Amino acid sequence: MVSNLSITFMIVSMLLSFVLPLALIAYFYKKYKISIKAVLVGVLIFIVFSQVLEKMLHWYVLVRNPQTAAMLTNPWIYMVYGGLAAGVFEEVGRFIGFKFFLKGRTQWKDGMAYGIGHGGIESILIGGMMSLQYIVYSNLINSGMFEKTLGAKVPIGSLESLKQVLISSSPYYFGVIGVERVLAVTFHIALSLLVLYGVKNRKNIYLLYAIVIHALFDFPAALFQTGQIKNVWIVEFILLVVALISLIFIIKSKYMFSKSKD
């Protein structure tokens, strides 16, 4: 049985992942009159560059090509590949979004709007939908319908592994999903402002900075996935530190943009 506390944390994470982006849009629209177009461009760029183009590369490198797939069984090579892939696709996507779809929108509030869209849709698709799936699966397990409902669609080994994760994991693990999304949205807003600052001042080196920072941000998660980091709380602590640094940058960047000429 999946505990009621676990399901409660899943619900909290789902609500947090869905509500946070909408709350940020509402707040910044009311206070700064942010561009909804910039928010939507952030959403579109994330979907196209991260969920379509990057996944196509992953399919080829990790599945289709046996040479690269074998090479990437090395956890350290996988870490570098995964971090750089995310960094290149998402940051180049940000750059293209600002350069071509949001011409003339180079104010601090425009970077905020784009970052909310980019990080917000990730929050919904990853944190929100994952938590929703976990809630559905947990109810199926507790009602005794899990194997009967999913048995024909999912290999039995994967089904049992998923069931054990839901039953045996600490309830707090499911609460972390929502907290993680809050931290990630903060990070995405900061990177959006960094890339926009480079576009605004015609300094493309800021795109390289963003790619490297993004890759470094993803390294701990990749090491956890490959078992090199055993304790998930180490990863979460690193994400918390990065989010706090991102928040400080977001606040200070407002002054940077105000002093920078268009």
Short mmCIF file of C-alpha atoms in Angstrom, two decimals:
data_model
loop_
_atom_site.label_atom_id
_atom_site.label_comp_id
_atom_site.label_asym_id
_atom_site.label_seq_id
_atom_site.Cartn_x
_atom_site.Cartn_y
_atom_site.Cartn_z
CA MET A 1 0.00 0.00 0.00
CA VAL A 2 1.09 3.55 -0.74
CA SER A 3 0.77 5.59 2.45
CA ASN A 4 -1.72 8.45 2.73
CA LEU A 5 1.17 10.77 3.63
CA SER A 6 2.94 9.90 0.37
CA ILE A 7 -0.20 10.64 -1.63
CA THR A 8 -0.67 13.90 0.26
CA PHE A 9 2.85 15.02 -0.69
CA MET A 10 2.20 14.00 -4.30
CA ILE A 11 -0.89 16.22 -4.33
CA VAL A 12 1.03 19.12 -2.80
CA SER A 13 3.81 18.74 -5.40
CA MET A 14 1.29 18.57 -8.23
CA LEU A 15 -0.51 21.72 -7.07
CA LEU A 16 2.76 23.56 -6.51
CA SER A 17 4.05 22.61 -9.97
CA PHE A 18 0.84 23.77 -11.67
CA VAL A 19 0.02 26.83 -9.56
CA LEU A 20 3.51 28.37 -9.26
CA PRO A 21 3.85 29.42 -12.94
CA LEU A 22 0.31 30.85 -13.00
CA ALA A 23 0.89 32.73 -9.75
CA LEU A 24 4.14 34.22 -11.07
CA ILE A 25 2.46 35.32 -14.30
CA ALA A 26 -0.39 36.94 -12.38
CA TYR A 27 1.95 38.71 -9.92
CA PHE A 28 4.43 40.07 -12.45
CA TYR A 29 1.69 41.05 -14.90
CA LYS A 30 -0.07 43.05 -12.21
CA LYS A 31 3.13 44.66 -10.86
CA TYR A 32 5.26 45.08 -14.00
CA LYS A 33 2.83 44.53 -16.90
CA ILE A 34 5.04 41.77 -18.30
CA SER A 35 4.53 40.68 -21.90
CA ILE A 36 2.33 37.60 -22.24
CA LYS A 37 3.94 37.13 -25.65
CA ALA A 38 7.34 36.76 -23.92
CA VAL A 39 5.84 34.17 -21.57
CA LEU A 40 4.42 32.20 -24.51
CA VAL A 41 7.71 32.39 -26.44
CA GLY A 42 9.41 30.91 -23.37
CA VAL A 43 6.87 28.08 -23.36
CA LEU A 44 7.27 27.43 -27.09
CA ILE A 45 11.07 27.50 -27.04
CA PHE A 46 11.23 25.03 -24.15
CA ILE A 47 8.87 22.60 -25.87
CA VAL A 48 10.62 22.76 -29.26
CA PHE A 49 14.24 22.81 -28.11
CA SER A 50 14.07 20.67 -24.96
CA GLN A 51 11.16 18.31 -25.51
CA VAL A 52 11.52 17.79 -29.27
CA LEU A 53 15.02 18.56 -30.59
CA GLU A 54 16.98 17.51 -27.50
CA LYS A 55 14.95 14.30 -27.15
CA MET A 56 15.64 13.49 -30.80
CA LEU A 57 19.36 13.75 -30.09
CA HIS A 58 18.98 11.55 -26.98
CA TRP A 59 17.10 8.94 -29.02
CA TYR A 60 19.87 8.81 -31.60
CA VAL A 61 22.80 8.90 -29.16
CA LEU A 62 21.37 6.65 -26.44
CA VAL A 63 19.24 4.23 -28.49
CA ARG A 64 19.85 4.33 -32.22
CA ASN A 65 23.65 4.49 -32.25
CA PRO A 66 25.21 1.49 -30.45
CA GLN A 67 28.69 3.07 -30.34
CA THR A 68 27.61 6.23 -28.52
CA ALA A 69 25.17 4.26 -26.37
CA ALA A 70 28.01 2.02 -25.16
CA MET A 71 30.28 5.00 -24.55
CA LEU A 72 27.64 6.76 -22.48
CA THR A 73 27.35 3.86 -20.05
CA ASN A 74 30.34 5.55 -18.40
CA PRO A 75 28.66 7.74 -15.75
CA TRP A 76 31.16 10.60 -16.08
CA ILE A 77 30.84 10.78 -19.86
CA TYR A 78 27.07 10.56 -19.48
CA MET A 79 27.20 13.44 -16.98
CA VAL A 80 29.10 15.68 -19.38
CA TYR A 81 26.91 14.71 -22.34
CA GLY A 82 23.62 15.20 -20.49
CA GLY A 83 24.63 18.52 -18.97
CA LEU A 84 25.98 19.97 -22.20
CA ALA A 85 23.02 18.71 -24.25
CA ALA A 86 20.57 20.45 -21.91
CA GLY A 87 22.73 23.56 -21.76
CA VAL A 88 23.23 23.90 -25.50
CA PHE A 89 19.63 23.22 -26.55
CA GLU A 90 17.91 25.29 -23.89
CA GLU A 91 20.32 28.24 -23.89
CA VAL A 92 20.58 28.45 -27.68
CA GLY A 93 16.79 28.26 -27.69
CA ARG A 94 16.66 31.18 -25.24
CA PHE A 95 19.06 33.16 -27.42
CA ILE A 96 16.97 32.54 -30.55
CA GLY A 97 13.81 33.44 -28.67
CA PHE A 98 15.16 36.82 -27.59
CA LYS A 99 17.05 37.55 -30.81
CA PHE A 100 14.34 36.73 -33.33
CA PHE A 101 10.94 36.38 -31.64
CA LEU A 102 11.23 39.12 -29.02
CA LYS A 103 13.09 41.84 -30.89
CA GLY A 104 13.02 45.12 -29.02
CA ARG A 105 11.97 43.48 -25.77
CA THR A 106 15.19 43.78 -23.80
CA GLN A 107 13.99 45.07 -20.45
CA TRP A 108 14.39 43.23 -17.16
CA LYS A 109 10.69 42.43 -17.09
CA ASP A 110 10.95 40.77 -20.52
CA GLY A 111 13.64 38.40 -19.24
CA MET A 112 11.45 37.67 -16.23
CA ALA A 113 8.46 36.94 -18.47
CA TYR A 114 10.42 34.62 -20.74
CA GLY A 115 11.96 32.81 -17.77
CA ILE A 116 8.57 32.28 -16.16
CA GLY A 117 7.29 30.77 -19.40
CA HIS A 118 10.34 28.56 -19.93
CA GLY A 119 10.65 27.38 -16.34
CA GLY A 120 6.90 27.32 -15.79
CA ILE A 121 6.08 24.92 -18.60
CA GLU A 122 8.90 22.66 -17.41
CA SER A 123 7.36 22.76 -13.93
CA ILE A 124 3.98 21.73 -15.34
CA LEU A 125 5.23 19.03 -17.73
CA ILE A 126 7.77 17.47 -15.37
CA GLY A 127 6.73 18.18 -11.78
CA GLY A 128 2.99 18.50 -12.31
CA MET A 129 2.44 15.62 -14.71
CA MET A 130 4.84 13.30 -12.87
CA SER A 131 3.05 13.93 -9.57
CA LEU A 132 -0.32 13.42 -11.24
CA GLN A 133 0.85 10.08 -12.64
CA TYR A 134 2.11 9.03 -9.22
CA ILE A 135 -1.27 9.87 -7.68
CA VAL A 136 -3.11 7.78 -10.28
CA TYR A 137 -0.70 4.85 -9.91
CA SER A 138 -0.88 5.02 -6.10
CA ASN A 139 -4.67 4.84 -6.15
CA LEU A 140 -4.50 1.88 -8.53
CA ILE A 141 -2.07 0.09 -6.18
CA ASN A 142 -4.22 0.75 -3.13
CA SER A 143 -7.34 -0.46 -4.92
CA GLY A 144 -5.61 -3.63 -6.16
CA MET A 145 -6.04 -2.63 -9.82
CA PHE A 146 -2.45 -1.66 -10.62
CA GLU A 147 -1.30 -4.82 -12.45
CA LYS A 148 -4.69 -5.42 -14.04
CA THR A 149 -4.90 -1.89 -15.45
CA LEU A 150 -1.29 -1.43 -16.60
CA GLY A 151 -0.12 -5.01 -17.12
CA ALA A 152 -0.83 -5.07 -20.85
CA LYS A 153 0.87 -1.69 -21.44
CA VAL A 154 4.04 -1.84 -19.32
CA PRO A 155 6.66 -4.65 -19.06
CA ILE A 156 6.19 -6.57 -15.81
CA GLY A 157 9.71 -5.75 -14.58
CA SER A 158 9.17 -2.02 -15.02
CA LEU A 159 5.76 -2.34 -13.40
CA GLU A 160 7.19 -3.97 -10.28
CA SER A 161 10.02 -1.44 -10.05
CA LEU A 162 7.58 1.44 -10.22
CA LYS A 163 5.35 -0.17 -7.64
CA GLN A 164 8.26 -0.61 -5.22
CA VAL A 165 9.31 3.02 -5.67
CA LEU A 166 5.82 4.22 -4.82
CA ILE A 167 5.42 1.90 -1.83
CA SER A 168 8.88 2.00 -0.27
CA SER A 169 10.08 5.57 -0.92
CA SER A 170 9.96 8.10 1.89
CA PRO A 171 6.85 10.32 1.67
CA TYR A 172 9.16 13.33 1.70
CA TYR A 173 10.65 12.17 -1.60
CA PHE A 174 7.36 12.98 -3.31
CA GLY A 175 7.22 16.38 -1.64
CA VAL A 176 10.67 17.19 -2.97
CA ILE A 177 9.34 17.04 -6.54
CA GLY A 178 7.36 20.24 -6.02
CA VAL A 179 10.15 22.00 -4.14
CA GLU A 180 12.55 21.07 -6.93
CA ARG A 181 10.31 22.81 -9.45
CA VAL A 182 10.37 26.03 -7.41
CA LEU A 183 14.17 25.91 -7.38
CA ALA A 184 14.35 25.11 -11.11
CA VAL A 185 12.01 27.96 -12.08
CA THR A 186 14.23 30.39 -10.16
CA PHE A 187 17.26 29.04 -12.02
CA HIS A 188 15.54 29.35 -15.42
CA ILE A 189 14.55 32.95 -14.76
CA ALA A 190 18.15 33.80 -13.82
CA LEU A 191 19.54 32.18 -16.97
CA SER A 192 16.93 33.95 -19.11
CA LEU A 193 18.06 37.28 -17.69
CA LEU A 194 21.71 36.37 -18.28
CA VAL A 195 21.12 35.49 -21.95
CA LEU A 196 18.92 38.56 -22.49
CA TYR A 197 21.58 40.80 -20.95
CA GLY A 198 24.04 39.44 -23.52
CA VAL A 199 21.58 40.02 -26.36
CA LYS A 200 20.81 43.53 -25.12
CA ASN A 201 24.50 44.45 -24.97
CA ARG A 202 25.52 42.46 -28.06
CA LYS A 203 27.86 40.26 -26.04
CA ASN A 204 27.43 36.67 -27.23
CA ILE A 205 29.89 35.45 -24.61
CA TYR A 206 26.97 35.52 -22.17
CA LEU A 207 25.38 32.69 -24.16
CA LEU A 208 28.49 30.59 -23.50
CA TYR A 209 28.32 31.50 -19.80
CA ALA A 210 24.70 30.33 -19.70
CA ILE A 211 25.50 27.03 -21.44
CA VAL A 212 28.32 26.24 -19.02
CA ILE A 213 26.29 27.23 -15.94
CA HIS A 214 23.32 25.16 -17.12
CA ALA A 215 25.53 22.12 -17.71
CA LEU A 216 27.08 22.44 -14.25
CA PHE A 217 23.60 22.71 -12.75
CA ASP A 218 22.61 19.40 -14.36
CA PHE A 219 25.76 17.49 -13.39
CA PRO A 220 24.68 16.48 -9.84
CA ALA A 221 21.34 15.12 -11.08
CA ALA A 222 23.13 13.09 -13.78
CA LEU A 223 25.51 11.64 -11.20
CA PHE A 224 22.57 10.69 -9.00
CA GLN A 225 20.83 8.97 -11.93
CA THR A 226 23.97 6.91 -12.62
CA GLY A 227 24.44 6.02 -8.94
CA GLN A 228 27.62 8.03 -8.37
CA ILE A 229 25.77 10.15 -5.82
CA LYS A 230 23.77 7.88 -3.52
CA ASN A 231 21.99 10.43 -1.35
CA VAL A 232 19.27 12.46 -3.09
CA TRP A 233 19.49 15.12 -0.37
CA ILE A 234 23.00 16.03 -1.53
CA VAL A 235 21.56 16.84 -4.95
CA GLU A 236 18.69 18.82 -3.43
CA PHE A 237 21.07 20.82 -1.24
CA ILE A 238 23.15 21.75 -4.30
CA LEU A 239 19.97 22.80 -6.14
CA LEU A 240 18.95 24.92 -3.15
CA VAL A 241 22.31 26.71 -3.10
CA VAL A 242 22.10 27.33 -6.87
CA ALA A 243 18.53 28.63 -6.52
CA LEU A 244 19.56 31.06 -3.78
CA ILE A 245 22.42 32.36 -5.95
CA SER A 246 19.95 32.64 -8.84
CA LEU A 247 17.54 34.65 -6.69
CA ILE A 248 20.30 37.07 -5.69
CA PHE A 249 21.24 37.47 -9.37
CA ILE A 250 17.60 38.08 -10.35
CA ILE A 251 17.33 40.89 -7.81
CA LYS A 252 20.69 42.48 -8.68
CA SER A 253 20.14 42.13 -12.43
CA LYS A 254 17.29 44.63 -12.25
CA TYR A 255 19.90 47.31 -11.52
CA MET A 256 22.16 45.95 -14.29
CA PHE A 257 19.40 46.29 -16.86
CA SER A 258 18.43 49.77 -15.69
CA LYS A 259 22.03 50.95 -16.20
CA SER A 260 22.45 49.27 -19.57
CA LYS A 261 21.56 51.20 -22.72
CA ASP A 262 19.27 49.70 -25.37
#
